Amino acid sequence: MGVSIFMKKLLQKLMKPSRKYPIIALVLVGAVIAVAGVVTMNKTFEVFSTTEFCTSCHTMQQNYEEYKQSVHFSNAKGIRAECVDCHQPKDFAGKVMRKMGAVTDLYHHFITGKIDTPEQFEEHRLELAQKVWDRMADENYKTCTTCHSYDAMDHSKQSVQAMKEMIPAAKENMACVECHKGIAHELPNMAGGFRKTFETLAASAIAPAGATKLYSLEEKSLFATADANGKVEGQLLPASEVDVIGEEGDMLKVRIQGWIETNGKGRVMTEYMGKRVFKATIRGDVKTTETVISEEVDAATNIAWKQVAVNAYITKDGMLESIDPVWDYASEMYSSSCNSCHAAPAPGHFTANGWISSLKAMSAYYRLSKTEERTLLKYLQNHGSDTGGAGAH
């Protein structure tokens, strides 16, 4: 009851005209202050959103020079996209969030000096670019769609190649940066990320004692005896499963199971019957341990196959207890290598055999080692349309 009376008196006090100033004057003063505040805030946003302000720090000069060479800076239509057009949403909430996020940029500029030199900038370019791409995705790419709209595009006025790419992209409502990374700034070294992932995996990929099933991170030499200096009698390919059947010193005795063509030379073992998903090559004394598990004829090709198993020795390094880290690494490699120029198709877009020619066609546009290429192909094949995204075999 007392609180109610207090609130009533407070309201009356606030509503009572001032004895010194007319209430209309107070309202006008309040309105002027409010308008001045809004104008000041907008002017502040305007100044802090200019390209001149964005590039006033020396750490942004490299970005600025790259931007000046891009189509967003100079083009036939004379339309220039300023820094904020790509990096700051147009809505008020988006602007505030972006300015708040920029505090970390100021921290690194003035305190840590994280990108203080061109060399430091290059070292962190991939990390910085990924943050921008992730932020654009979180904002549903609204900074891109402010200027670019599929509905407003006249595909007949585009080049033949652009039309070929843009029509399906429009149907799927694809994000601009799925195909146009590097449109305003140089692309980072995309290999930097997945190669660091590999280094981390390789450092920890040592077969633990007592493991019964392992997966190869990279190629492994196969030996007929527990001697790593002995004759190599085959090769286990990346992302291949083995059963551990014994240990001798620093060597593992493993059983490798797969498929070989009945009428072939029997040296190449595949993951699946009729699919060129290579698992191992076997020869010599390792080949002599071969036992036949079953025999089948591939109905699609009428080729006879047999499922076999061989015993061999391998070293303990480069082996993991789970295939998942290998697939995660390969997925990162695929995203980095094949999404840098265009939107890469989902692994299930092609069959296991179809991925061989598809990846080969793209080989001129990426720079992967033979081992990296084999791992990537194995990942795509094991997640292809006819392997059911098996992945874990």
Tab-separated table of C-alpha atoms in Angstrom, residues 200-393:
chain	number	residue	atom	x	y	z
A	200	THR	CA	49.011	-32.126	-35.099
A	201	LEU	CA	47.532	-35.494	-36.045
A	202	ALA	CA	50.890	-36.916	-37.122
A	203	ALA	CA	52.476	-35.915	-33.824
A	204	SER	CA	49.911	-37.953	-31.886
A	205	ALA	CA	49.367	-40.801	-34.360
A	206	ILE	CA	51.185	-43.580	-32.512
A	207	ALA	CA	49.373	-46.895	-32.138
A	208	PRO	CA	48.509	-47.358	-28.444
A	209	ALA	CA	49.267	-50.623	-26.693
A	210	GLY	CA	46.421	-53.083	-26.881
A	211	ALA	CA	44.725	-51.498	-29.909
A	212	THR	CA	42.795	-54.015	-32.015
A	213	LYS	CA	41.720	-51.846	-34.939
A	214	LEU	CA	43.668	-48.956	-36.466
A	215	TYR	CA	43.478	-46.518	-39.399
A	216	SER	CA	46.374	-45.145	-41.430
A	217	LEU	CA	46.952	-41.391	-41.565
A	218	GLU	CA	49.287	-41.681	-44.559
A	219	GLU	CA	51.025	-44.353	-46.661
A	220	LYS	CA	52.615	-47.187	-44.721
A	221	SER	CA	55.186	-49.659	-46.004
A	222	LEU	CA	54.213	-53.321	-45.625
A	223	PHE	CA	56.807	-55.898	-44.551
A	224	ALA	CA	56.645	-59.708	-44.447
A	225	THR	CA	58.703	-59.804	-41.230
A	226	ALA	CA	59.021	-57.605	-38.107
A	227	ASP	CA	61.945	-55.706	-39.600
A	228	ALA	CA	61.413	-52.085	-40.666
A	229	ASN	CA	64.729	-52.244	-42.530
A	230	GLY	CA	63.690	-55.290	-44.503
A	231	LYS	CA	62.265	-55.593	-47.983
A	232	VAL	CA	59.105	-53.602	-48.643
A	233	GLU	CA	56.400	-55.977	-49.870
A	234	GLY	CA	53.546	-53.549	-50.483
A	235	GLN	CA	51.936	-50.363	-49.317
A	236	LEU	CA	48.981	-49.504	-47.096
A	237	LEU	CA	47.238	-46.386	-48.466
A	238	PRO	CA	45.895	-43.470	-46.373
A	239	ALA	CA	42.616	-43.841	-44.440
A	240	SER	CA	42.742	-47.637	-44.529
A	241	GLU	CA	41.554	-49.949	-41.765
A	242	VAL	CA	43.641	-52.813	-40.347
A	243	ASP	CA	43.113	-55.351	-37.573
A	244	VAL	CA	45.999	-55.714	-35.137
A	245	ILE	CA	46.797	-59.371	-34.530
A	246	GLY	CA	50.135	-59.057	-32.747
A	247	GLU	CA	53.112	-56.920	-31.699
A	248	GLU	CA	56.815	-57.639	-32.075
A	249	GLY	CA	59.050	-54.929	-30.647
A	250	ASP	CA	58.355	-51.679	-32.470
A	251	MET	CA	56.323	-53.427	-35.180
A	252	LEU	CA	52.655	-54.338	-35.445
A	253	LYS	CA	51.426	-57.486	-37.134
A	254	VAL	CA	48.217	-56.590	-38.933
A	255	ARG	CA	45.497	-58.235	-41.005
A	256	ILE	CA	44.328	-56.293	-44.048
A	257	GLN	CA	41.048	-57.217	-45.671
A	258	GLY	CA	39.740	-56.077	-49.066
A	259	TRP	CA	38.772	-56.993	-52.623
A	260	ILE	CA	40.897	-57.917	-55.656
A	261	GLU	CA	39.897	-58.853	-59.215
A	262	THR	CA	39.896	-62.634	-59.619
A	263	ASN	CA	41.465	-62.582	-63.090
A	264	GLY	CA	43.839	-59.695	-62.459
A	265	LYS	CA	47.376	-59.751	-61.089
A	266	GLY	CA	45.956	-59.526	-57.591
A	267	ARG	CA	48.282	-56.792	-56.388
A	268	VAL	CA	45.765	-53.994	-55.797
A	269	MET	CA	43.309	-54.329	-52.932
A	270	THR	CA	40.166	-52.137	-52.857
A	271	GLU	CA	37.725	-51.201	-50.090
A	272	TYR	CA	34.645	-52.320	-52.035
A	273	MET	CA	33.907	-54.817	-54.764
A	274	GLY	CA	33.774	-53.105	-58.161
A	275	LYS	CA	34.838	-49.691	-56.837
A	276	ARG	CA	38.329	-48.290	-57.301
A	277	VAL	CA	38.696	-47.164	-53.709
A	278	PHE	CA	42.249	-48.365	-53.216
A	279	LYS	CA	43.273	-49.760	-49.849
A	280	ALA	CA	46.649	-51.443	-50.342
A	281	THR	CA	49.096	-52.891	-52.806
A	282	ILE	CA	50.495	-56.335	-51.975
A	283	ARG	CA	53.284	-58.433	-53.437
A	284	GLY	CA	56.029	-60.926	-52.602
A	285	ASP	CA	55.873	-62.704	-49.280
A	286	VAL	CA	52.947	-60.562	-48.077
A	287	LYS	CA	50.969	-61.766	-51.118
A	288	THR	CA	51.681	-65.389	-50.183
A	289	THR	CA	49.739	-64.951	-46.903
A	290	GLU	CA	46.564	-64.237	-48.850
A	291	THR	CA	43.433	-66.162	-47.844
A	292	VAL	CA	40.121	-66.018	-49.718
A	293	ILE	CA	37.044	-65.046	-47.681
A	294	SER	CA	34.398	-65.011	-50.443
A	295	GLU	CA	33.952	-64.694	-54.211
A	296	GLU	CA	31.370	-62.648	-56.121
A	297	VAL	CA	30.609	-61.326	-59.593
A	298	ASP	CA	29.893	-57.613	-59.970
A	299	ALA	CA	26.497	-57.473	-61.698
A	300	ALA	CA	27.222	-54.042	-63.168
A	301	THR	CA	30.383	-55.127	-65.030
A	302	ASN	CA	30.222	-58.958	-64.929
A	303	ILE	CA	33.748	-58.949	-63.468
A	304	ALA	CA	34.618	-61.617	-60.886
A	305	TRP	CA	36.013	-60.433	-57.554
A	306	LYS	CA	37.263	-62.145	-54.424
A	307	GLN	CA	37.387	-60.827	-50.910
A	308	VAL	CA	40.759	-61.612	-49.352
A	309	ALA	CA	42.868	-60.996	-46.279
A	310	VAL	CA	46.654	-60.776	-45.936
A	311	ASN	CA	49.002	-60.504	-42.980
A	312	ALA	CA	51.829	-57.977	-42.858
A	313	TYR	CA	53.968	-55.931	-40.501
A	314	ILE	CA	53.923	-52.129	-40.175
A	315	THR	CA	55.572	-49.576	-37.893
A	316	LYS	CA	53.461	-48.068	-35.087
A	317	ASP	CA	53.657	-44.448	-36.229
A	318	GLY	CA	51.012	-42.801	-38.401
A	319	MET	CA	48.175	-44.959	-37.056
A	320	LEU	CA	44.986	-43.789	-35.319
A	321	GLU	CA	42.313	-45.632	-33.346
A	322	SER	CA	39.485	-43.767	-35.137
A	323	ILE	CA	38.903	-42.816	-38.755
A	324	ASP	CA	37.018	-39.650	-37.769
A	325	PRO	CA	40.096	-37.400	-37.315
A	326	VAL	CA	41.285	-38.455	-40.787
A	327	TRP	CA	37.918	-37.589	-42.333
A	328	ASP	CA	37.842	-34.246	-40.482
A	329	TYR	CA	41.308	-33.433	-41.804
A	330	ALA	CA	40.331	-34.488	-45.343
A	331	SER	CA	37.106	-32.478	-45.160
A	332	GLU	CA	39.107	-29.394	-44.167
A	333	MET	CA	41.479	-30.063	-47.064
A	334	TYR	CA	38.548	-30.354	-49.476
A	335	SER	CA	36.988	-27.130	-48.258
A	336	SER	CA	40.298	-25.266	-48.451
A	337	SER	CA	41.497	-26.625	-51.797
A	338	CYS	CA	38.286	-26.944	-53.779
A	339	ASN	CA	36.152	-24.135	-52.368
A	340	SER	CA	38.713	-21.402	-52.981
A	341	CYS	CA	37.742	-20.942	-56.646
A	342	HIS	CA	34.151	-22.158	-56.746
A	343	ALA	CA	31.535	-23.922	-54.685
A	344	ALA	CA	32.704	-27.514	-54.461
A	345	PRO	CA	30.022	-30.192	-54.857
A	346	ALA	CA	29.053	-32.263	-51.841
A	347	PRO	CA	30.954	-35.556	-51.577
A	348	GLY	CA	27.731	-37.416	-52.339
A	349	HIS	CA	27.436	-35.664	-55.697
A	350	PHE	CA	29.527	-38.314	-57.509
A	351	THR	CA	29.992	-42.052	-57.259
A	352	ALA	CA	33.170	-43.505	-55.804
A	353	ASN	CA	34.546	-44.216	-59.289
A	354	GLY	CA	33.207	-40.921	-60.611
A	355	TRP	CA	35.284	-38.967	-58.101
A	356	ILE	CA	38.515	-40.236	-59.705
A	357	SER	CA	38.004	-38.345	-62.970
A	358	SER	CA	36.309	-35.400	-61.250
A	359	LEU	CA	39.223	-34.809	-58.895
A	360	LYS	CA	41.739	-35.306	-61.690
A	361	ALA	CA	39.968	-32.596	-63.710
A	362	MET	CA	40.453	-30.176	-60.823
A	363	SER	CA	44.091	-31.095	-60.173
A	364	ALA	CA	45.385	-28.168	-62.228
A	365	TYR	CA	43.756	-25.747	-59.775
A	366	TYR	CA	45.091	-27.046	-56.481
A	367	ARG	CA	48.560	-27.859	-55.161
A	368	LEU	CA	48.464	-31.048	-53.132
A	369	SER	CA	51.122	-33.656	-52.500
A	370	LYS	CA	50.498	-37.186	-53.741
A	371	THR	CA	49.671	-38.329	-50.203
A	372	GLU	CA	47.276	-35.419	-49.668
A	373	GLU	CA	45.581	-36.133	-52.990
A	374	ARG	CA	45.169	-39.812	-52.118
A	375	THR	CA	43.686	-38.950	-48.722
A	376	LEU	CA	41.292	-36.445	-50.266
A	377	LEU	CA	40.177	-38.921	-52.942
A	378	LYS	CA	39.653	-41.623	-50.316
A	379	TYR	CA	37.480	-39.249	-48.279
A	380	LEU	CA	35.346	-38.277	-51.270
A	381	GLN	CA	34.974	-41.875	-52.439
A	382	ASN	CA	34.006	-43.143	-49.004
A	383	HIS	CA	31.318	-40.464	-48.840
A	384	GLY	CA	30.187	-40.862	-52.446
A	385	SER	CA	26.664	-41.456	-53.687
A	386	ASP	CA	27.137	-45.222	-54.067
A	387	THR	CA	29.010	-45.823	-50.814
A	388	GLY	CA	26.214	-44.278	-48.798
A	389	GLY	CA	28.569	-41.907	-47.050
A	390	ALA	CA	29.925	-45.026	-45.386
A	391	GLY	CA	32.972	-43.184	-44.124
A	392	ALA	CA	33.756	-45.623	-41.341
A	393	HIS	CA	33.804	-48.615	-43.680
